[in-house]
PDB file of C-alpha atoms in Angstrom:
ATOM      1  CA  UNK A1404      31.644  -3.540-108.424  1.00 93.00           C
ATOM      2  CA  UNK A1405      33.134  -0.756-110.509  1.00 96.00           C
ATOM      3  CA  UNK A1406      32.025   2.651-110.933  1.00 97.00           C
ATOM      4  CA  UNK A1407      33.037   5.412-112.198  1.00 98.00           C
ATOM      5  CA  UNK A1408      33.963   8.661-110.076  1.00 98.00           C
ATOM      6  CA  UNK A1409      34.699  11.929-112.494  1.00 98.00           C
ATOM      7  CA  UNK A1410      35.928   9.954-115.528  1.00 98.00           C
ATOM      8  CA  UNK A1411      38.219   7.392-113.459  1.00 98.00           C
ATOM      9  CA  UNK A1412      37.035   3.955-113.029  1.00 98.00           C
ATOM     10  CA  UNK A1413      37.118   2.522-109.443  1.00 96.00           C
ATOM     11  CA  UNK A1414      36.499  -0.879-108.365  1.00 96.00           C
ATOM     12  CA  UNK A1415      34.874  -1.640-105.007  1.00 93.00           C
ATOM     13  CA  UNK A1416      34.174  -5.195-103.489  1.00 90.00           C
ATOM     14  CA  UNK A1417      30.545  -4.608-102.887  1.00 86.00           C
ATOM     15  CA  UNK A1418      27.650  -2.220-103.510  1.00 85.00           C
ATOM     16  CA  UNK A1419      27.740   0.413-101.272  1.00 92.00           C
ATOM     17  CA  UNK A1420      24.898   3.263-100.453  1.00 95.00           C
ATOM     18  CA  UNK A1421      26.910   6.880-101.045  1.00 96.00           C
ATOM     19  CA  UNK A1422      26.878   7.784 -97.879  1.00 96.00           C
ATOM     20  CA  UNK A1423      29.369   5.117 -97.133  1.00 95.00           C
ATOM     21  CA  UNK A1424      31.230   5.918-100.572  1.00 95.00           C
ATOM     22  CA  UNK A1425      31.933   8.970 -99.388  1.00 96.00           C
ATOM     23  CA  UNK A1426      33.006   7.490 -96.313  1.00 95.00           C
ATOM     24  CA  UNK A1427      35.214   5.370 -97.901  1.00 93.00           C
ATOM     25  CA  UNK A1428      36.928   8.006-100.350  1.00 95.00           C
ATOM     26  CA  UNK A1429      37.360  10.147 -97.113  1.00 96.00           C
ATOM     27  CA  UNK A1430      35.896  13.100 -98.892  1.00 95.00           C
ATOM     28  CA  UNK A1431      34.400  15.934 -96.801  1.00 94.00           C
ATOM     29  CA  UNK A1432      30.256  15.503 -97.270  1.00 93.00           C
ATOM     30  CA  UNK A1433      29.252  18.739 -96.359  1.00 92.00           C
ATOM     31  CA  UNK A1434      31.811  20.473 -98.818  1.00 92.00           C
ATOM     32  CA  UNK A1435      30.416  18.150-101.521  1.00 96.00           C
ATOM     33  CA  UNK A1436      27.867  18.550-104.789  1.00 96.00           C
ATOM     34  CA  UNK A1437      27.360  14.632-106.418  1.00 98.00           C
ATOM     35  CA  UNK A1438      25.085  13.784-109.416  1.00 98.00           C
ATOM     36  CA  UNK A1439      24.894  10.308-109.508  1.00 98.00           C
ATOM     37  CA  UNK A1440      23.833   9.165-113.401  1.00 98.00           C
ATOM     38  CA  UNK A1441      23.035  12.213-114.345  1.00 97.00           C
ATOM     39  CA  UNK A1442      21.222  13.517-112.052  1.00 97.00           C
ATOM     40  CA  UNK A1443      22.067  16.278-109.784  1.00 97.00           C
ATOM     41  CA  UNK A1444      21.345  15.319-105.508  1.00 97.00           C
ATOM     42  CA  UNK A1445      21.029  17.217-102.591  1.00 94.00           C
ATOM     43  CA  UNK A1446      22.741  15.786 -99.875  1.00 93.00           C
ATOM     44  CA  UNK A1447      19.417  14.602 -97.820  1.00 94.00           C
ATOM     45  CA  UNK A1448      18.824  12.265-101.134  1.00 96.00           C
ATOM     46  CA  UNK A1449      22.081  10.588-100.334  1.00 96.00           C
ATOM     47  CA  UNK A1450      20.515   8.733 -97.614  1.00 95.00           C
ATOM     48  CA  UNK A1451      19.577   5.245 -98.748  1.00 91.00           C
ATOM     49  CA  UNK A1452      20.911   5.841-102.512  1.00 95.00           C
ATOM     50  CA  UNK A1453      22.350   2.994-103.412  1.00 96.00           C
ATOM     51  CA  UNK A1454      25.581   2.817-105.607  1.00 96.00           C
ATOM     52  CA  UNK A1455      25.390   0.139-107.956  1.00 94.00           C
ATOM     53  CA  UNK A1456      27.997  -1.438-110.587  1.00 96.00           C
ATOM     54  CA  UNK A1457      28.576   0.668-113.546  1.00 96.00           C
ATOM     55  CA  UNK A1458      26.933   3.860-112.194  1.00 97.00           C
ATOM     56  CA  UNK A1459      28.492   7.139-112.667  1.00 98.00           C
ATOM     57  CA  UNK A1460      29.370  10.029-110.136  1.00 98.00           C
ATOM     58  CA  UNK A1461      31.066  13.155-110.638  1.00 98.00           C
ATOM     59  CA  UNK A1462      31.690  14.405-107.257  1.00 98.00           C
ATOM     60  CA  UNK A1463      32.976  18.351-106.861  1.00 96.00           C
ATOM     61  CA  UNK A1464      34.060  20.229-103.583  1.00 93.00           C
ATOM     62  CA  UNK A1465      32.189  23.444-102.951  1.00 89.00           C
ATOM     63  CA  UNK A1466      35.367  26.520-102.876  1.00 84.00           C
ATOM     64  CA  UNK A1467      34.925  29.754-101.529  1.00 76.00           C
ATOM     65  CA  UNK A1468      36.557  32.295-103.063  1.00 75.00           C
ATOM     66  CA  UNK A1469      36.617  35.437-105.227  1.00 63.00           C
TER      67      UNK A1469
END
């Protein structure tokens, strides 16, 4: 399965539900904002979303700052 995170193809061996993407990238999920094919998700839509071959995510990390 390939899909592609901000511009960057990856390959993965098998669909996975983006929960477990996230997971597997070992990206902080509550510092996170994903739109998966265009279309922006709270986190609670995560659940069950599956991640299918040739999707697209951009994934971005929340920053506080000023």
């Amino acid at each position: 399965m390939r899909v592609c995170i901000n511009g960057e193809w990856k390959d993965f061996g098998e669909p996975l539900q983006l929960p477990d993407l996230v997971a597997h990238l070992g990206l902080p999920a509550p510092l996170l904002l994903i739109e998966h094919n265009g279309i922006a998700l709270q986190r609670s839509e995560w659940v069950g979303r599956p991640v299918s071959d040739g999707d697209r995510l951009e994934i971005l990390r929340v920053a506080a700052g000023g």
